[in-house]
């Protein structure tokens, strides 16, 4: 299944590469599969799919089930998006607070503007 551009961009904003995005999208339709099945469904080269899946496990988008062959299970999108949304919000709030402190600490250093009015029409 192909996602629209905005949905793909949302996954990139969440920190996924193109291959990771393709793999996660494919696994959402497979729910659980081995690397070969995922590689075929995601159109990701088999030589790359294990590293991509490992990255997705580290990013908590996918769970790995031990055994032969290894099986990978998708973490439901609502959980992934909720966690990412919270992380992005917290990161932005922290950055905003830090930048506001820098900004506000510098305001006293900036000289106040002086207005010189010339001519007959003085405001």
PDB file of N, CA, C and O in Angstrom, residues 38-117:
ATOM      1  N   UNK A  38       9.245  -9.199   4.388  1.00  0.00           N
ATOM      2  CA  UNK A  38       9.245  -7.733   4.548  1.00  0.00           C
ATOM      3  C   UNK A  38      10.006  -7.079   3.409  1.00  0.00           C
ATOM      4  O   UNK A  38       9.555  -6.085   2.836  1.00  0.00           O
ATOM      5  N   UNK A  39      11.148  -7.635   3.059  1.00  0.00           N
ATOM      6  CA  UNK A  39      11.955  -7.092   1.961  1.00  0.00           C
ATOM      7  C   UNK A  39      11.155  -7.030   0.666  1.00  0.00           C
ATOM      8  O   UNK A  39      11.173  -6.019  -0.042  1.00  0.00           O
ATOM      9  N   UNK A  40      10.442  -8.100   0.368  1.00  0.00           N
ATOM     10  CA  UNK A  40       9.634  -8.137  -0.853  1.00  0.00           C
ATOM     11  C   UNK A  40       8.483  -7.137  -0.795  1.00  0.00           C
ATOM     12  O   UNK A  40       8.230  -6.408  -1.756  1.00  0.00           O
ATOM     13  N   UNK A  41       7.787  -7.076   0.344  1.00  0.00           N
ATOM     14  CA  UNK A  41       6.631  -6.182   0.465  1.00  0.00           C
ATOM     15  C   UNK A  41       7.047  -4.716   0.470  1.00  0.00           C
ATOM     16  O   UNK A  41       6.328  -3.858  -0.038  1.00  0.00           O
ATOM     17  N   UNK A  42       8.224  -4.430   1.038  1.00  0.00           N
ATOM     18  CA  UNK A  42       8.675  -3.041   1.172  1.00  0.00           C
ATOM     19  C   UNK A  42       9.493  -2.568  -0.022  1.00  0.00           C
ATOM     20  O   UNK A  42       9.779  -1.382  -0.141  1.00  0.00           O
ATOM     21  N   UNK A  43       9.867  -3.509  -0.883  1.00  0.00           N
ATOM     22  CA  UNK A  43      10.738  -3.191  -2.004  1.00  0.00           C
ATOM     23  C   UNK A  43      12.065  -2.598  -1.513  1.00  0.00           C
ATOM     24  O   UNK A  43      12.567  -1.614  -2.050  1.00  0.00           O
ATOM     25  N   UNK A  44      12.588  -3.210  -0.456  1.00  0.00           N
ATOM     26  CA  UNK A  44      13.879  -2.834   0.122  1.00  0.00           C
ATOM     27  C   UNK A  44      14.825  -4.002  -0.150  1.00  0.00           C
ATOM     28  O   UNK A  44      14.454  -5.156   0.088  1.00  0.00           O
ATOM     29  N   UNK A  45      16.028  -3.730  -0.656  1.00  0.00           N
ATOM     30  CA  UNK A  45      16.954  -4.831  -0.946  1.00  0.00           C
ATOM     31  C   UNK A  45      17.173  -5.732   0.273  1.00  0.00           C
ATOM     32  O   UNK A  45      17.300  -5.246   1.395  1.00  0.00           O
ATOM     33  N   UNK A  46      17.228  -7.028   0.027  1.00  0.00           N
ATOM     34  CA  UNK A  46      17.397  -7.989   1.122  1.00  0.00           C
ATOM     35  C   UNK A  46      18.692  -7.718   1.879  1.00  0.00           C
ATOM     36  O   UNK A  46      18.767  -7.913   3.084  1.00  0.00           O
ATOM     37  N   UNK A  47      19.720  -7.238   1.159  1.00  0.00           N
ATOM     38  CA  UNK A  47      21.010  -6.947   1.802  1.00  0.00           C
ATOM     39  C   UNK A  47      20.903  -5.798   2.804  1.00  0.00           C
ATOM     40  O   UNK A  47      21.742  -5.655   3.681  1.00  0.00           O
ATOM     41  N   UNK A  48      19.870  -4.983   2.704  1.00  0.00           N
ATOM     42  CA  UNK A  48      19.689  -3.832   3.596  1.00  0.00           C
ATOM     43  C   UNK A  48      18.601  -4.041   4.642  1.00  0.00           C
ATOM     44  O   UNK A  48      18.559  -3.342   5.644  1.00  0.00           O
ATOM     45  N   UNK A  49      17.710  -4.977   4.410  1.00  0.00           N
ATOM     46  CA  UNK A  49      16.506  -5.075   5.234  1.00  0.00           C
ATOM     47  C   UNK A  49      16.811  -5.406   6.698  1.00  0.00           C
ATOM     48  O   UNK A  49      16.144  -4.895   7.596  1.00  0.00           O
ATOM     49  N   UNK A  50      17.837  -6.211   6.980  1.00  0.00           N
ATOM     50  CA  UNK A  50      18.140  -6.536   8.383  1.00  0.00           C
ATOM     51  C   UNK A  50      18.589  -5.302   9.157  1.00  0.00           C
ATOM     52  O   UNK A  50      18.169  -5.084  10.288  1.00  0.00           O
ATOM     53  N   UNK A  51      19.442  -4.478   8.547  1.00  0.00           N
ATOM     54  CA  UNK A  51      19.888  -3.252   9.218  1.00  0.00           C
ATOM     55  C   UNK A  51      18.723  -2.280   9.391  1.00  0.00           C
ATOM     56  O   UNK A  51      18.579  -1.642  10.434  1.00  0.00           O
ATOM     57  N   UNK A  52      17.868  -2.179   8.390  1.00  0.00           N
ATOM     58  CA  UNK A  52      16.691  -1.312   8.476  1.00  0.00           C
ATOM     59  C   UNK A  52      15.776  -1.786   9.606  1.00  0.00           C
ATOM     60  O   UNK A  52      15.307  -0.973  10.423  1.00  0.00           O
ATOM     61  N   UNK A  53      15.540  -3.082   9.684  1.00  0.00           N
ATOM     62  CA  UNK A  53      14.691  -3.631  10.744  1.00  0.00           C
ATOM     63  C   UNK A  53      15.320  -3.419  12.120  1.00  0.00           C
ATOM     64  O   UNK A  53      14.627  -3.090  13.081  1.00  0.00           O
ATOM     65  N   UNK A  54      16.640  -3.574  12.209  1.00  0.00           N
ATOM     66  CA  UNK A  54      17.338  -3.325  13.473  1.00  0.00           C
ATOM     67  C   UNK A  54      17.133  -1.867  13.903  1.00  0.00           C
ATOM     68  O   UNK A  54      16.857  -1.587  15.069  1.00  0.00           O
ATOM     69  N   UNK A  55      17.251  -0.945  12.952  1.00  0.00           N
ATOM     70  CA  UNK A  55      17.029   0.474  13.252  1.00  0.00           C
ATOM     71  C   UNK A  55      15.600   0.713  13.736  1.00  0.00           C
ATOM     72  O   UNK A  55      15.379   1.477  14.680  1.00  0.00           O
ATOM     73  N   UNK A  56      14.636   0.075  13.087  1.00  0.00           N
ATOM     74  CA  UNK A  56      13.235   0.238  13.479  1.00  0.00           C
ATOM     75  C   UNK A  56      12.969  -0.345  14.869  1.00  0.00           C
ATOM     76  O   UNK A  56      12.154   0.192  15.617  1.00  0.00           O
ATOM     77  N   UNK A  57      13.659  -1.421  15.218  1.00  0.00           N
ATOM     78  CA  UNK A  57      13.542  -1.987  16.561  1.00  0.00           C
ATOM     79  C   UNK A  57      14.091  -0.988  17.572  1.00  0.00           C
ATOM     80  O   UNK A  57      13.465  -0.712  18.606  1.00  0.00           O
ATOM     81  N   UNK A  58      15.268  -0.394  17.277  1.00  0.00           N
ATOM     82  CA  UNK A  58      15.877   0.591  18.179  1.00  0.00           C
ATOM     83  C   UNK A  58      15.013   1.833  18.344  1.00  0.00           C
ATOM     84  O   UNK A  58      14.995   2.446  19.407  1.00  0.00           O
ATOM     85  N   UNK A  59      14.289   2.198  17.293  1.00  0.00           N
ATOM     86  CA  UNK A  59      13.425   3.386  17.337  1.00  0.00           C
ATOM     87  C   UNK A  59      12.026   3.066  17.870  1.00  0.00           C
ATOM     88  O   UNK A  59      11.161   3.936  17.904  1.00  0.00           O
ATOM     89  N   UNK A  60      11.800   1.821  18.258  1.00  0.00           N
ATOM     90  CA  UNK A  60      10.516   1.360  18.809  1.00  0.00           C
ATOM     91  C   UNK A  60       9.353   1.465  17.824  1.00  0.00           C
ATOM     92  O   UNK A  60       8.239   1.821  18.193  1.00  0.00           O
ATOM     93  N   UNK A  61       9.613   1.128  16.579  1.00  0.00           N
ATOM     94  CA  UNK A  61       8.551   1.042  15.581  1.00  0.00           C
ATOM     95  C   UNK A  61       8.189  -0.418  15.319  1.00  0.00           C
ATOM     96  O   UNK A  61       7.122  -0.716  14.802  1.00  0.00           O
ATOM     97  N   UNK A  62       9.123  -1.318  15.665  1.00  0.00           N
ATOM     98  CA  UNK A  62       8.989  -2.734  15.359  1.00  0.00           C
ATOM     99  C   UNK A  62       9.544  -3.539  16.535  1.00  0.00           C
ATOM    100  O   UNK A  62      10.488  -3.103  17.193  1.00  0.00           O
ATOM    101  N   UNK A  63       8.949  -4.705  16.780  1.00  0.00           N
ATOM    102  CA  UNK A  63       9.477  -5.640  17.778  1.00  0.00           C
ATOM    103  C   UNK A  63      10.060  -6.844  17.056  1.00  0.00           C
ATOM    104  O   UNK A  63       9.525  -7.289  16.041  1.00  0.00           O
ATOM    105  N   UNK A  64      11.172  -7.359  17.595  1.00  0.00           N
ATOM    106  CA  UNK A  64      11.799  -8.536  17.014  1.00  0.00           C
ATOM    107  C   UNK A  64      11.484  -9.741  17.896  1.00  0.00           C
ATOM    108  O   UNK A  64      11.667  -9.682  19.110  1.00  0.00           O
ATOM    109  N   UNK A  65      10.981 -10.800  17.286  1.00  0.00           N
ATOM    110  CA  UNK A  65      10.665 -12.038  17.994  1.00  0.00           C
ATOM    111  C   UNK A  65      11.753 -13.055  17.675  1.00  0.00           C
ATOM    112  O   UNK A  65      11.956 -13.392  16.518  1.00  0.00           O
ATOM    113  N   UNK A  66      12.450 -13.498  18.696  1.00  0.00           N
ATOM    114  CA  UNK A  66      13.538 -14.463  18.506  1.00  0.00           C
ATOM    115  C   UNK A  66      12.992 -15.785  17.968  1.00  0.00           C
ATOM    116  O   UNK A  66      11.845 -16.139  18.186  1.00  0.00           O
ATOM    117  N   UNK A  67      13.854 -16.501  17.284  1.00  0.00           N
ATOM    118  CA  UNK A  67      13.478 -17.786  16.720  1.00  0.00           C
ATOM    119  C   UNK A  67      14.068 -17.922  15.336  1.00  0.00           C
ATOM    120  O   UNK A  67      14.796 -17.043  14.863  1.00  0.00           O
ATOM    121  N   UNK A  68      13.788 -19.019  14.708  1.00  0.00           N
ATOM    122  CA  UNK A  68      14.280 -19.251  13.344  1.00  0.00           C
ATOM    123  C   UNK A  68      13.093 -19.468  12.440  1.00  0.00           C
ATOM    124  O   UNK A  68      12.310 -20.382  12.688  1.00  0.00           O
ATOM    125  N   UNK A  69      12.894 -18.680  11.442  1.00  0.00           N
ATOM    126  CA  UNK A  69      13.614 -17.426  11.185  1.00  0.00           C
ATOM    127  C   UNK A  69      13.138 -16.320  12.132  1.00  0.00           C
ATOM    128  O   UNK A  69      12.070 -16.438  12.753  1.00  0.00           O
ATOM    129  N   UNK A  70      13.931 -15.253  12.204  1.00  0.00           N
ATOM    130  CA  UNK A  70      13.518 -14.103  13.016  1.00  0.00           C
ATOM    131  C   UNK A  70      12.214 -13.555  12.468  1.00  0.00           C
ATOM    132  O   UNK A  70      12.037 -13.455  11.258  1.00  0.00           O
ATOM    133  N   UNK A  71      11.310 -13.220  13.358  1.00  0.00           N
ATOM    134  CA  UNK A  71      10.039 -12.595  12.955  1.00  0.00           C
ATOM    135  C   UNK A  71      10.018 -11.184  13.515  1.00  0.00           C
ATOM    136  O   UNK A  71      10.501 -10.932  14.621  1.00  0.00           O
ATOM    137  N   UNK A  72       9.427 -10.299  12.755  1.00  0.00           N
ATOM    138  CA  UNK A  72       9.305  -8.905  13.158  1.00  0.00           C
ATOM    139  C   UNK A  72       7.828  -8.547  13.194  1.00  0.00           C
ATOM    140  O   UNK A  72       7.076  -8.903  12.282  1.00  0.00           O
ATOM    141  N   UNK A  73       7.430  -7.851  14.249  1.00  0.00           N
ATOM    142  CA  UNK A  73       6.032  -7.470  14.430  1.00  0.00           C
ATOM    143  C   UNK A  73       5.956  -5.958  14.534  1.00  0.00           C
ATOM    144  O   UNK A  73       6.737  -5.340  15.270  1.00  0.00           O
ATOM    145  N   UNK A  74       5.009  -5.388  13.817  1.00  0.00           N
ATOM    146  CA  UNK A  74       4.840  -3.942  13.823  1.00  0.00           C
ATOM    147  C   UNK A  74       4.236  -3.490  15.161  1.00  0.00           C
ATOM    148  O   UNK A  74       3.390  -4.182  15.738  1.00  0.00           O
ATOM    149  N   UNK A  75       4.716  -2.364  15.665  1.00  0.00           N
ATOM    150  CA  UNK A  75       4.068  -1.727  16.814  1.00  0.00           C
ATOM    151  C   UNK A  75       2.949  -0.870  16.224  1.00  0.00           C
ATOM    152  O   UNK A  75       3.174  -0.137  15.257  1.00  0.00           O
ATOM    153  N   UNK A  76       1.731  -0.978  16.755  1.00  0.00           N
ATOM    154  CA  UNK A  76       0.598  -0.273  16.148  1.00  0.00           C
ATOM    155  C   UNK A  76       0.866   1.222  15.938  1.00  0.00           C
ATOM    156  O   UNK A  76       1.441   1.883  16.810  1.00  0.00           O
ATOM    157  N   UNK A  77       0.470   1.735  14.776  1.00  0.00           N
ATOM    158  CA  UNK A  77       0.721   3.141  14.461  1.00  0.00           C
ATOM    159  C   UNK A  77       0.240   4.121  15.531  1.00  0.00           C
ATOM    160  O   UNK A  77       0.928   5.103  15.815  1.00  0.00           O
ATOM    161  N   UNK A  78      -0.929   3.867  16.154  1.00  0.00           N
ATOM    162  CA  UNK A  78      -1.425   4.825  17.150  1.00  0.00           C
ATOM    163  C   UNK A  78      -0.457   4.935  18.327  1.00  0.00           C
ATOM    164  O   UNK A  78      -0.277   6.020  18.882  1.00  0.00           O
ATOM    165  N   UNK A  79       0.210   3.840  18.691  1.00  0.00           N
ATOM    166  CA  UNK A  79       1.196   3.898  19.777  1.00  0.00           C
ATOM    167  C   UNK A  79       2.446   4.659  19.347  1.00  0.00           C
ATOM    168  O   UNK A  79       2.980   5.484  20.092  1.00  0.00           O
ATOM    169  N   UNK A  80       2.925   4.360  18.146  1.00  0.00           N
ATOM    170  CA  UNK A  80       4.130   5.002  17.621  1.00  0.00           C
ATOM    171  C   UNK A  80       3.911   6.505  17.474  1.00  0.00           C
ATOM    172  O   UNK A  80       4.751   7.307  17.893  1.00  0.00           O
ATOM    173  N   UNK A  81       2.772   6.885  16.904  1.00  0.00           N
ATOM    174  CA  UNK A  81       2.501   8.306  16.686  1.00  0.00           C
ATOM    175  C   UNK A  81       2.302   9.045  18.005  1.00  0.00           C
ATOM    176  O   UNK A  81       2.770  10.169  18.160  1.00  0.00           O
ATOM    177  N   UNK A  82       1.626   8.429  18.953  1.00  0.00           N
ATOM    178  CA  UNK A  82       1.422   9.075  20.254  1.00  0.00           C
ATOM    179  C   UNK A  82       2.761   9.331  20.940  1.00  0.00           C
ATOM    180  O   UNK A  82       3.018  10.427  21.432  1.00  0.00           O
ATOM    181  N   UNK A  83       3.615   8.324  20.947  1.00  0.00           N
ATOM    182  CA  UNK A  83       4.928   8.464  21.575  1.00  0.00           C
ATOM    183  C   UNK A  83       5.768   9.537  20.862  1.00  0.00           C
ATOM    184  O   UNK A  83       6.383  10.383  21.504  1.00  0.00           O
ATOM    185  N   UNK A  84       5.760   9.514  19.540  1.00  0.00           N
ATOM    186  CA  UNK A  84       6.540  10.496  18.775  1.00  0.00           C
ATOM    187  C   UNK A  84       6.001  11.905  18.965  1.00  0.00           C
ATOM    188  O   UNK A  84       6.760  12.858  19.104  1.00  0.00           O
ATOM    189  N   UNK A  85       4.675  12.032  18.968  1.00  0.00           N
ATOM    190  CA  UNK A  85       4.046  13.342  19.166  1.00  0.00           C
ATOM    191  C   UNK A  85       4.458  13.928  20.522  1.00  0.00           C
ATOM    192  O   UNK A  85       4.819  15.093  20.620  1.00  0.00           O
ATOM    193  N   UNK A  86       4.430  13.090  21.568  1.00  0.00           N
ATOM    194  CA  UNK A  86       4.826  13.546  22.897  1.00  0.00           C
ATOM    195  C   UNK A  86       6.296  13.943  22.929  1.00  0.00           C
ATOM    196  O   UNK A  86       6.665  14.958  23.520  1.00  0.00           O
ATOM    197  N   UNK A  87       7.141  13.147  22.289  1.00  0.00           N
ATOM    198  CA  UNK A  87       8.575  13.446  22.258  1.00  0.00           C
ATOM    199  C   UNK A  87       8.848  14.758  21.522  1.00  0.00           C
ATOM    200  O   UNK A  87       9.617  15.600  22.000  1.00  0.00           O
ATOM    201  N   UNK A  88       8.207  14.938  20.382  1.00  0.00           N
ATOM    202  CA  UNK A  88       8.395  16.168  19.599  1.00  0.00           C
ATOM    203  C   UNK A  88       7.910  17.376  20.401  1.00  0.00           C
ATOM    204  O   UNK A  88       8.583  18.406  20.465  1.00  0.00           O
ATOM    205  N   UNK A  89       6.763  17.247  21.040  1.00  0.00           N
ATOM    206  CA  UNK A  89       6.212  18.348  21.844  1.00  0.00           C
ATOM    207  C   UNK A  89       7.165  18.712  22.987  1.00  0.00           C
ATOM    208  O   UNK A  89       7.461  19.883  23.214  1.00  0.00           O
ATOM    209  N   UNK A  90       7.660  17.706  23.703  1.00  0.00           N
ATOM    210  CA  UNK A  90       8.581  17.959  24.819  1.00  0.00           C
ATOM    211  C   UNK A  90       9.877  18.605  24.339  1.00  0.00           C
ATOM    212  O   UNK A  90      10.383  19.540  24.966  1.00  0.00           O
ATOM    213  N   UNK A  91      10.398  18.130  23.217  1.00  0.00           N
ATOM    214  CA  UNK A  91      11.631  18.682  22.660  1.00  0.00           C
ATOM    215  C   UNK A  91      11.435  20.136  22.249  1.00  0.00           C
ATOM    216  O   UNK A  91      12.278  20.998  22.533  1.00  0.00           O
ATOM    217  N   UNK A  92      10.314  20.426  21.608  1.00  0.00           N
ATOM    218  CA  UNK A  92      10.045  21.804  21.181  1.00  0.00           C
ATOM    219  C   UNK A  92       9.810  22.717  22.377  1.00  0.00           C
ATOM    220  O   UNK A  92      10.292  23.856  22.393  1.00  0.00           O
ATOM    221  N   UNK A  93       9.090  22.244  23.384  1.00  0.00           N
ATOM    222  CA  UNK A  93       8.866  23.050  24.586  1.00  0.00           C
ATOM    223  C   UNK A  93      10.183  23.379  25.271  1.00  0.00           C
ATOM    224  O   UNK A  93      10.410  24.512  25.710  1.00  0.00           O
ATOM    225  N   UNK A  94      11.076  22.398  25.360  1.00  0.00           N
ATOM    226  CA  UNK A  94      12.372  22.620  25.994  1.00  0.00           C
ATOM    227  C   UNK A  94      13.202  23.619  25.193  1.00  0.00           C
ATOM    228  O   UNK A  94      13.813  24.525  25.760  1.00  0.00           O
ATOM    229  N   UNK A  95      13.227  23.466  23.876  1.00  0.00           N
ATOM    230  CA  UNK A  95      13.982  24.387  23.021  1.00  0.00           C
ATOM    231  C   UNK A  95      13.423  25.805  23.122  1.00  0.00           C
ATOM    232  O   UNK A  95      14.175  26.780  23.202  1.00  0.00           O
ATOM    233  N   UNK A  96      12.100  25.932  23.138  1.00  0.00           N
ATOM    234  CA  UNK A  96      11.465  27.243  23.253  1.00  0.00           C
ATOM    235  C   UNK A  96      11.842  27.915  24.573  1.00  0.00           C
ATOM    236  O   UNK A  96      12.200  29.092  24.604  1.00  0.00           O
ATOM    237  N   UNK A  97      11.790  27.154  25.665  1.00  0.00           N
ATOM    238  CA  UNK A  97      12.125  27.713  26.973  1.00  0.00           C
ATOM    239  C   UNK A  97      13.583  28.159  27.012  1.00  0.00           C
ATOM    240  O   UNK A  97      13.901  29.244  27.509  1.00  0.00           O
ATOM    241  N   UNK A  98      14.459  27.350  26.466  1.00  0.00           N
ATOM    242  CA  UNK A  98      15.888  27.688  26.461  1.00  0.00           C
ATOM    243  C   UNK A  98      16.160  28.938  25.623  1.00  0.00           C
ATOM    244  O   UNK A  98      16.891  29.836  26.041  1.00  0.00           O
ATOM    245  N   UNK A  99      15.560  29.003  24.443  1.00  0.00           N
ATOM    246  CA  UNK A  99      15.772  30.163  23.578  1.00  0.00           C
ATOM    247  C   UNK A  99      15.151  31.430  24.162  1.00  0.00           C
ATOM    248  O   UNK A  99      15.701  32.520  24.027  1.00  0.00           O
ATOM    249  N   UNK A 100      13.998  31.296  24.823  1.00  0.00           N
ATOM    250  CA  UNK A 100      13.396  32.460  25.478  1.00  0.00           C
ATOM    251  C   UNK A 100      14.290  32.994  26.593  1.00  0.00           C
ATOM    252  O   UNK A 100      14.395  34.213  26.769  1.00  0.00           O
ATOM    253  N   UNK A 101      14.947  32.094  27.347  1.00  0.00           N
ATOM    254  CA  UNK A 101      15.872  32.544  28.394  1.00  0.00           C
ATOM    255  C   UNK A 101      17.024  33.325  27.796  1.00  0.00           C
ATOM    256  O   UNK A 101      17.410  34.380  28.301  1.00  0.00           O
ATOM    257  N   UNK A 102      17.593  32.831  26.695  1.00  0.00           N
ATOM    258  CA  UNK A 102      18.689  33.533  26.022  1.00  0.00           C
ATOM    259  C   UNK A 102      18.213  34.893  25.540  1.00  0.00           C
ATOM    260  O   UNK A 102      18.850  35.921  25.776  1.00  0.00           O
ATOM    261  N   UNK A 103      17.077  34.919  24.878  1.00  0.00           N
ATOM    262  CA  UNK A 103      16.511  36.152  24.331  1.00  0.00           C
ATOM    263  C   UNK A 103      16.262  37.175  25.438  1.00  0.00           C
ATOM    264  O   UNK A 103      16.685  38.326  25.347  1.00  0.00           O
ATOM    265  N   UNK A 104      15.570  36.743  26.496  1.00  0.00           N
ATOM    266  CA  UNK A 104      15.213  37.665  27.576  1.00  0.00           C
ATOM    267  C   UNK A 104      16.434  38.146  28.352  1.00  0.00           C
ATOM    268  O   UNK A 104      16.445  39.270  28.861  1.00  0.00           O
ATOM    269  N   UNK A 105      17.489  37.344  28.427  1.00  0.00           N
ATOM    270  CA  UNK A 105      18.700  37.777  29.121  1.00  0.00           C
ATOM    271  C   UNK A 105      19.446  38.844  28.322  1.00  0.00           C
ATOM    272  O   UNK A 105      20.231  39.596  28.877  1.00  0.00           O
ATOM    273  N   UNK A 106      19.188  38.903  27.032  1.00  0.00           N
ATOM    274  CA  UNK A 106      19.891  39.878  26.186  1.00  0.00           C
ATOM    275  C   UNK A 106      19.119  41.185  26.010  1.00  0.00           C
ATOM    276  O   UNK A 106      19.701  42.184  25.596  1.00  0.00           O
ATOM    277  N   UNK A 107      17.856  41.213  26.324  1.00  0.00           N
ATOM    278  CA  UNK A 107      17.047  42.426  26.145  1.00  0.00           C
ATOM    279  C   UNK A 107      17.644  43.619  26.892  1.00  0.00           C
ATOM    280  O   UNK A 107      17.752  44.703  26.314  1.00  0.00           O
ATOM    281  N   UNK A 108      18.082  43.477  28.150  1.00  0.00           N
ATOM    282  CA  UNK A 108      18.659  44.639  28.841  1.00  0.00           C
ATOM    283  C   UNK A 108      19.936  45.164  28.181  1.00  0.00           C
ATOM    284  O   UNK A 108      20.313  46.318  28.397  1.00  0.00           O
ATOM    285  N   UNK A 109      20.608  44.348  27.383  1.00  0.00           N
ATOM    286  CA  UNK A 109      21.855  44.754  26.725  1.00  0.00           C
ATOM    287  C   UNK A 109      21.609  45.624  25.488  1.00  0.00           C
ATOM    288  O   UNK A 109      22.509  46.300  25.019  1.00  0.00           O
ATOM    289  N   UNK A 110      20.392  45.592  24.975  1.00  0.00           N
ATOM    290  CA  UNK A 110      20.069  46.328  23.752  1.00  0.00           C
ATOM    291  C   UNK A 110      19.636  47.739  24.134  1.00  0.00           C
ATOM    292  O   UNK A 110      18.722  47.926  24.942  1.00  0.00           O
ATOM    293  N   UNK A 111      20.318  48.760  23.577  1.00  0.00           N
ATOM    294  CA  UNK A 111      19.912  50.135  23.917  1.00  0.00           C
ATOM    295  C   UNK A 111      18.510  50.435  23.401  1.00  0.00           C
ATOM    296  O   UNK A 111      18.103  49.961  22.344  1.00  0.00           O
ATOM    297  N   UNK A 112      17.795  51.201  24.180  1.00  0.00           N
ATOM    298  CA  UNK A 112      16.447  51.603  23.779  1.00  0.00           C
ATOM    299  C   UNK A 112      16.541  52.531  22.576  1.00  0.00           C
ATOM    300  O   UNK A 112      17.455  53.357  22.490  1.00  0.00           O
ATOM    301  N   UNK A 113      15.619  52.411  21.655  1.00  0.00           N
ATOM    302  CA  UNK A 113      15.667  53.298  20.483  1.00  0.00           C
ATOM    303  C   UNK A 113      15.348  54.747  20.883  1.00  0.00           C
ATOM    304  O   UNK A 113      14.581  55.005  21.798  1.00  0.00           O
ATOM    305  N   UNK A 114      15.995  55.671  20.185  1.00  0.00           N
ATOM    306  CA  UNK A 114      15.744  57.098  20.404  1.00  0.00           C
ATOM    307  C   UNK A 114      15.068  57.617  19.147  1.00  0.00           C
ATOM    308  O   UNK A 114      15.535  57.390  18.036  1.00  0.00           O
ATOM    309  N   UNK A 115      13.962  58.307  19.346  1.00  0.00           N
ATOM    310  CA  UNK A 115      13.214  58.847  18.220  1.00  0.00           C
ATOM    311  C   UNK A 115      13.548  60.317  18.069  1.00  0.00           C
ATOM    312  O   UNK A 115      13.430  61.096  19.008  1.00  0.00           O
ATOM    313  N   UNK A 116      13.991  60.703  16.885  1.00  0.00           N
ATOM    314  CA  UNK A 116      14.206  62.112  16.573  1.00  0.00           C
ATOM    315  C   UNK A 116      13.148  62.521  15.562  1.00  0.00           C
ATOM    316  O   UNK A 116      13.044  61.954  14.497  1.00  0.00           O
ATOM    317  N   UNK A 117      12.353  63.515  15.926  1.00  0.00           N
ATOM    318  CA  UNK A 117      11.278  63.944  15.047  1.00  0.00           C
ATOM    319  C   UNK A 117      11.641  65.295  14.466  1.00  0.00           C
ATOM    320  O   UNK A 117      12.011  66.224  15.199  1.00  0.00           O
TER     321      UNK A 117
END
